[in-house]
CSV table of C-alpha atoms in Angstrom, one decimal:
chain,number,residue,atom,x,y,z
A,1,MET,CA,-109.8,110.2,40.2
A,2,ASP,CA,-112.7,108.9,38.0
A,3,PHE,CA,-113.3,110.1,34.5
A,4,ASP,CA,-116.4,110.0,32.4
A,5,GLN,CA,-117.5,111.0,28.9
A,6,SER,CA,-117.8,114.6,30.0
A,7,ASN,CA,-114.0,114.8,30.3
A,8,MET,CA,-113.2,115.9,26.8
A,9,VAL,CA,-110.6,117.9,25.1
A,10,ILE,CA,-112.1,121.2,24.1
A,11,SER,CA,-110.7,122.5,20.8
A,12,THR,CA,-110.4,126.2,20.1
A,13,SER,CA,-109.2,127.4,16.7
A,14,LEU,CA,-106.2,129.8,16.9
A,15,LEU,CA,-105.2,130.1,13.3
A,16,ILE,CA,-106.3,128.8,9.9
A,17,GLN,CA,-104.2,129.5,6.9
A,18,ASP,CA,-103.5,127.9,3.6
A,19,SER,CA,-100.2,126.6,5.1
A,20,GLY,CA,-101.8,125.0,8.1
A,21,GLU,CA,-104.0,125.2,11.2
A,22,ALA,CA,-103.4,125.7,14.9
A,23,PHE,CA,-105.8,124.7,17.8
A,24,GLN,CA,-105.7,125.2,21.5
A,25,LEU,CA,-106.7,121.9,23.2
A,26,GLU,CA,-107.8,121.7,26.8
A,27,LEU,CA,-108.7,118.7,29.0
A,28,GLN,CA,-111.4,119.6,31.4
A,29,VAL,CA,-112.4,117.5,34.4
A,30,GLU,CA,-115.6,118.6,36.2
A,31,GLY,CA,-115.3,122.0,34.5
A,32,LYS,CA,-111.7,122.5,35.6
A,33,VAL,CA,-108.8,122.6,33.1
A,34,LYS,CA,-106.3,119.8,33.9
A,35,GLY,CA,-104.1,120.0,30.8
A,36,LYS,CA,-103.6,122.0,27.6
A,37,CYS,CA,-101.5,122.2,24.5
A,38,THR,CA,-101.4,123.7,21.0
A,39,LEU,CA,-101.9,121.3,18.1
A,40,ILE,CA,-100.3,122.6,14.9
A,41,ILE,CA,-101.4,120.9,11.7
A,42,ILE,CA,-99.5,121.1,8.4
A,43,ASP,CA,-100.8,118.9,5.6
A,44,SER,CA,-101.6,115.6,7.3
A,45,GLU,CA,-99.1,115.9,10.1
A,46,GLY,CA,-99.6,117.4,13.6
A,47,GLU,CA,-97.2,118.8,16.1
A,48,ILE,CA,-98.0,119.2,19.8
A,49,ASN,CA,-96.5,122.4,21.3
A,50,ASP,CA,-96.7,124.2,24.7
A,51,LEU,CA,-97.8,121.0,26.5
A,52,ASP,CA,-98.9,121.6,30.1
A,53,ILE,CA,-100.4,118.8,32.2
A,54,TYR,CA,-101.2,120.2,35.6
A,55,GLU,CA,-100.7,116.8,37.4
A,56,VAL,CA,-97.9,115.4,35.4
A,57,ASP,CA,-97.4,112.5,37.9
A,58,ASN,CA,-101.0,111.5,37.5
A,59,ALA,CA,-100.8,108.5,35.1
A,60,LEU,CA,-104.5,108.3,34.5
A,61,LEU,CA,-104.8,111.9,33.7
A,62,CYS,CA,-101.9,111.7,31.2
A,63,GLU,CA,-103.5,108.7,29.6
A,64,VAL,CA,-106.9,110.4,29.2
A,65,PHE,CA,-105.3,113.5,27.9
A,66,PHE,CA,-103.3,111.8,25.1
A,67,LYS,CA,-106.2,109.5,24.2
A,68,ASN,CA,-108.3,112.6,23.6
A,69,ILE,CA,-105.5,114.2,21.6
A,70,GLU,CA,-105.4,111.1,19.5
A,71,ARG,CA,-109.1,111.2,19.0
A,72,VAL,CA,-108.9,114.9,17.8
A,73,ALA,CA,-106.0,114.0,15.5
A,74,THR,CA,-108.1,111.2,14.0
A,75,GLU,CA,-111.0,113.6,13.5
A,76,LYS,CA,-108.6,115.9,11.7
A,77,ARG,CA,-107.5,113.0,9.5
A,78,LEU,CA,-103.8,113.2,10.5
A,79,ASN,CA,-101.5,110.3,9.8
A,80,THR,CA,-98.7,111.3,12.2
A,81,ILE,CA,-98.4,113.5,15.3
A,82,TYR,CA,-95.1,114.6,17.0
A,83,LEU,CA,-94.3,115.7,20.5
A,84,THR,CA,-91.1,117.0,21.8
A,85,ILE,CA,-90.4,116.5,25.5
A,86,SER,CA,-87.5,118.5,27.2
A,87,GLN,CA,-85.8,118.5,30.5
A,88,LYS,CA,-82.8,120.3,31.9
A,89,MET,CA,-81.6,118.0,34.8
A,90,MET,CA,-78.7,115.9,33.8
A,91,ASN,CA,-79.3,113.7,36.9
A,92,ASN,CA,-82.6,112.6,35.4
A,93,LEU,CA,-81.2,111.5,32.0
A,94,GLU,CA,-81.6,107.8,32.6
A,95,LYS,CA,-85.0,108.1,34.2
A,96,ILE,CA,-88.2,107.6,32.3
A,97,SER,CA,-90.9,110.0,33.4
A,98,ILE,CA,-94.5,108.9,34.0
A,99,LEU,CA,-95.5,111.0,31.0
A,100,GLU,CA,-93.0,109.1,28.7
A,101,SER,CA,-94.0,105.7,30.1
A,102,ILE,CA,-97.7,106.6,29.2
A,103,LEU,CA,-96.6,107.6,25.7
A,104,VAL,CA,-94.9,104.3,25.1
A,105,GLU,CA,-97.9,102.4,26.4
A,106,LEU,CA,-100.0,104.3,23.9
A,107,ASN,CA,-97.7,103.3,21.1
A,108,TRP,CA,-95.7,106.5,20.7
A,109,ASN,CA,-92.2,105.8,19.5
A,110,LEU,CA,-89.1,107.7,20.4
A,111,LYS,CA,-87.9,108.9,17.0
A,112,THR,CA,-84.8,110.9,18.0
A,113,SER,CA,-83.2,112.7,21.0
A,114,GLN,CA,-80.5,115.3,21.3
A,115,GLN,CA,-78.7,117.2,24.1
A,116,ILE,CA,-77.9,120.9,23.7
A,117,PHE,CA,-75.0,122.3,25.7
A,118,LEU,CA,-74.0,125.9,26.5
A,119,PHE,CA,-70.5,126.1,27.8
A,120,ASP,CA,-68.2,128.8,29.2
A,121,GLY,CA,-65.6,128.5,26.5
A,122,VAL,CA,-62.9,130.3,28.4
A,123,LYS,CA,-63.1,127.9,31.3
A,124,MET,CA,-63.3,124.9,28.9
A,125,ASN,CA,-60.2,126.0,27.0
A,126,THR,CA,-58.1,125.6,30.1
A,127,ASP,CA,-58.9,121.9,30.5
A,128,LYS,CA,-56.0,119.6,29.5
A,129,TRP,CA,-58.2,116.9,27.9
A,130,ILE,CA,-59.4,119.4,25.4
A,131,ARG,CA,-55.9,120.6,24.4
A,132,LYS,CA,-54.0,117.3,24.3
A,133,ASN,CA,-52.7,116.6,20.8
A,134,HIS,CA,-53.7,113.2,19.5
A,135,LEU,CA,-52.5,113.7,15.9
A,136,ASN,CA,-49.2,112.5,14.4
A,137,THR,CA,-47.3,114.3,11.7
A,138,ASP,CA,-49.4,112.9,8.9
A,139,PHE,CA,-52.3,115.1,10.1
A,140,SER,CA,-52.6,118.8,9.8
A,141,ILE,CA,-55.2,121.4,10.9
A,142,ASP,CA,-55.6,124.6,9.0
A,143,SER,CA,-58.1,127.4,8.6
A,144,PHE,CA,-61.1,126.4,6.5
A,145,THR,CA,-60.2,129.3,4.2
A,146,THR,CA,-57.3,127.2,2.9
A,147,ILE,CA,-59.7,124.9,1.0
A,148,THR,CA,-58.7,124.8,-2.6
A,149,SER,CA,-61.1,124.8,-5.5
A,150,GLN,CA,-60.2,121.2,-6.3
A,151,GLU,CA,-60.8,120.2,-2.6
A,152,LYS,CA,-64.1,122.0,-2.6
A,153,GLU,CA,-65.2,120.0,-5.7
A,154,GLU,CA,-64.1,116.7,-4.1
A,155,ILE,CA,-66.0,117.5,-0.9
A,156,LYS,CA,-69.2,118.4,-2.9
A,157,GLN,CA,-69.0,115.2,-4.8
A,158,GLY,CA,-68.6,113.3,-1.5
A,159,LYS,CA,-72.0,114.5,-0.1
A,160,ASN,CA,-74.1,111.5,0.8
A,161,VAL,CA,-71.2,109.3,-0.3
A,162,TRP,CA,-68.6,109.6,2.5
A,163,TYR,CA,-70.5,112.2,4.6
A,164,PRO,CA,-74.2,112.9,5.2
A,165,ASP,CA,-75.6,116.1,3.8
A,166,ARG,CA,-76.2,117.2,7.4
A,167,PHE,CA,-72.4,117.8,7.6
A,168,ASP,CA,-72.1,119.8,4.3
A,169,PRO,CA,-69.5,122.4,5.2
A,170,PHE,CA,-70.6,124.7,2.4
A,171,GLN,CA,-74.2,125.2,3.6
A,172,TYR,CA,-73.3,128.3,5.7
A,173,GLN,CA,-73.7,131.9,4.5
A,174,THR,CA,-71.1,132.9,7.0
A,175,MET,CA,-68.8,131.0,9.3
A,176,GLY,CA,-66.6,131.7,12.3
A,177,LYS,CA,-62.9,132.6,11.7
A,178,ASN,CA,-62.0,129.6,13.8
A,179,SER,CA,-63.6,127.2,11.3
A,180,LEU,CA,-61.0,124.5,10.5
A,181,VAL,CA,-60.2,121.8,8.1
A,182,LEU,CA,-58.4,118.5,9.0
A,183,ARG,CA,-56.1,116.9,6.4
A,184,TYR,CA,-54.3,113.5,6.3
A,185,LYS,CA,-51.2,113.5,4.1
A,186,GLY,CA,-52.7,116.5,2.3
A,187,TYR,CA,-56.2,115.1,1.8
A,188,VAL,CA,-59.2,116.6,3.4
A,189,ILE,CA,-60.8,114.1,5.9
A,190,GLY,CA,-62.7,116.4,8.2
A,191,TRP,CA,-63.7,119.9,9.5
A,192,CYS,CA,-65.0,121.9,12.3
A,193,ILE,CA,-67.4,124.7,11.3
A,194,THR,CA,-68.6,127.4,13.7
A,195,GLU,CA,-71.0,130.3,13.2
A,196,LEU,CA,-72.0,133.2,15.3
A,197,ALA,CA,-75.1,132.5,17.4
A,198,SER,CA,-75.2,135.8,19.3
A,199,GLU,CA,-72.9,138.7,20.1
A,200,ASN,CA,-71.0,136.7,22.8
A,201,MET,CA,-71.6,133.1,21.7
A,202,LEU,CA,-70.4,130.8,18.9
A,203,MET,CA,-72.2,127.7,17.7
A,204,TYR,CA,-70.0,124.7,16.9
A,205,ASP,CA,-72.5,123.4,14.4
A,206,ASN,CA,-70.5,120.9,12.3
A,207,LEU,CA,-67.8,118.6,13.6
A,208,PHE,CA,-67.0,115.8,11.1
A,209,VAL,CA,-64.1,113.3,10.6
A,210,LYS,CA,-64.2,110.8,7.8
A,211,GLU,CA,-65.2,107.3,9.0
A,212,HIS,CA,-62.0,105.6,8.1
A,213,PHE,CA,-60.0,108.2,10.2
A,214,TRP,CA,-62.6,108.7,12.9
A,215,ASN,CA,-61.3,108.7,16.5
A,216,MET,CA,-62.9,110.4,19.4
A,217,ALA,CA,-59.6,111.8,20.6
A,218,ARG,CA,-58.9,113.3,17.1
A,219,SER,CA,-62.3,114.8,16.9
A,220,ILE,CA,-62.0,116.4,20.4
A,221,PHE,CA,-58.6,117.8,19.5
A,222,LEU,CA,-59.9,119.3,16.3
A,223,PHE,CA,-62.7,120.9,18.4
A,224,GLY,CA,-60.2,122.0,21.0
A,225,LYS,CA,-58.0,123.6,18.4
A,226,SER,CA,-60.9,125.7,17.2
A,227,LEU,CA,-61.8,126.6,20.7
A,228,LYS,CA,-58.2,127.7,21.4
A,229,ILE,CA,-58.3,130.1,18.4
A,230,GLN,CA,-61.6,131.5,19.6
A,231,CYS,CA,-60.3,132.3,23.0
A,232,GLU,CA,-57.0,133.7,21.7
A,233,GLU,CA,-58.3,135.8,18.9
A,234,SER,CA,-61.8,137.0,20.0
A,235,ASP,CA,-63.7,138.2,23.0
A,236,ILE,CA,-66.5,135.7,22.5
A,237,ARG,CA,-66.8,133.7,25.7
A,238,TYR,CA,-69.5,131.1,25.3
A,239,ILE,CA,-70.0,128.2,23.0
A,240,THR,CA,-73.0,126.0,22.2
A,241,PHE,CA,-73.5,122.8,20.3
A,242,THR,CA,-75.9,119.9,19.9
A,243,VAL,CA,-75.1,116.2,20.4
A,244,HIS,CA,-77.4,113.6,19.0
A,245,GLY,CA,-78.5,110.9,21.5
A,246,ASP,CA,-76.9,108.1,19.6
A,247,ASN,CA,-73.5,109.6,20.0
A,248,LYS,CA,-72.9,107.8,23.3
A,249,PRO,CA,-69.1,108.1,23.4
A,250,LEU,CA,-69.1,111.9,23.1
A,251,LEU,CA,-72.0,112.3,25.5
A,252,LYS,CA,-70.3,110.1,28.1
A,253,ILE,CA,-67.1,112.2,27.9
A,254,LEU,CA,-69.0,115.5,28.1
A,255,HIS,CA,-71.0,114.4,31.2
A,256,LYS,CA,-67.9,113.1,32.9
A,257,LYS,CA,-65.4,115.9,32.1
A,258,SER,CA,-67.4,119.1,31.3
A,259,VAL,CA,-69.8,119.6,34.2
A,260,ASP,CA,-67.8,122.4,35.8
A,261,TYR,CA,-68.2,124.7,32.9
A,262,ILE,CA,-71.7,123.9,31.7
A,263,VAL,CA,-73.8,127.1,31.8
A,264,ASP,CA,-77.0,125.6,30.5
A,265,PHE,CA,-78.2,122.2,29.3
A,266,LYS,CA,-81.3,120.8,27.7
A,267,GLU,CA,-82.3,117.3,26.5
A,268,LEU,CA,-85.0,117.1,23.8
A,269,LYS,CA,-86.8,113.9,22.9
A,270,LEU,CA,-89.0,113.7,19.8
A,271,TYR,CA,-91.8,111.2,20.0
A,272,GLU,CA,-93.9,110.1,17.0
A,273,LEU,CA,-97.3,108.5,16.8
A,274,ALA,CA,-98.5,107.0,13.5
A,275,LEU,CA,-102.3,107.1,13.3
């Protein structure tokens, strides 16, 4: 397929507000739409949403499309644009799509990736690897409601010191009754925080164990203890959580041991282009 200067991205304004702008971008070849997306602009950053390339295996088409998007972004004086690519096939996790290979050639960088799991919690709870106790008598697991005022103050002072603010256990307006705290010889070293995602689903949003005590088996048992309480004390069947792509040990275990009770799965990759 040959391309000439008439193959341009057509920009249509969708929304202009003080907070930002949104444009519908279309790549047309000989009068036919071959690709489209929405470009959302806030301040000097752009985000590509609703990406749809009709011939995603056509490397030349992908290249022309993204070069034109880059041209539009330059005209809008953006300094960075972001694109999230998702896929739901676990068998394809190690494969690089044509689209992603084009992005890399055009100097887009993979900024972060994450995998989102939806499990049948009832089935998962029956698995022995989840329920096996890896803690000795120096460790204890209790309801997060047992946190004392002194422990709360110590945890707050530890933010961005011994745990990143992402794992702040006090950021939630409400939390599940199966939210737990992990102690070692009476000192708080971790927690598992859940919150209601829907009527029949809990989100396991915050699983943290202090670095000095971190062990995959301990973390899994802490999670499993919370899941056991969920299954015994509520009618909520499903659970969901997100694992960041750099957590290779946990992802390896989940892919190996949890396939039988995965209800849904999605991998998200965030690419960034500095202009």
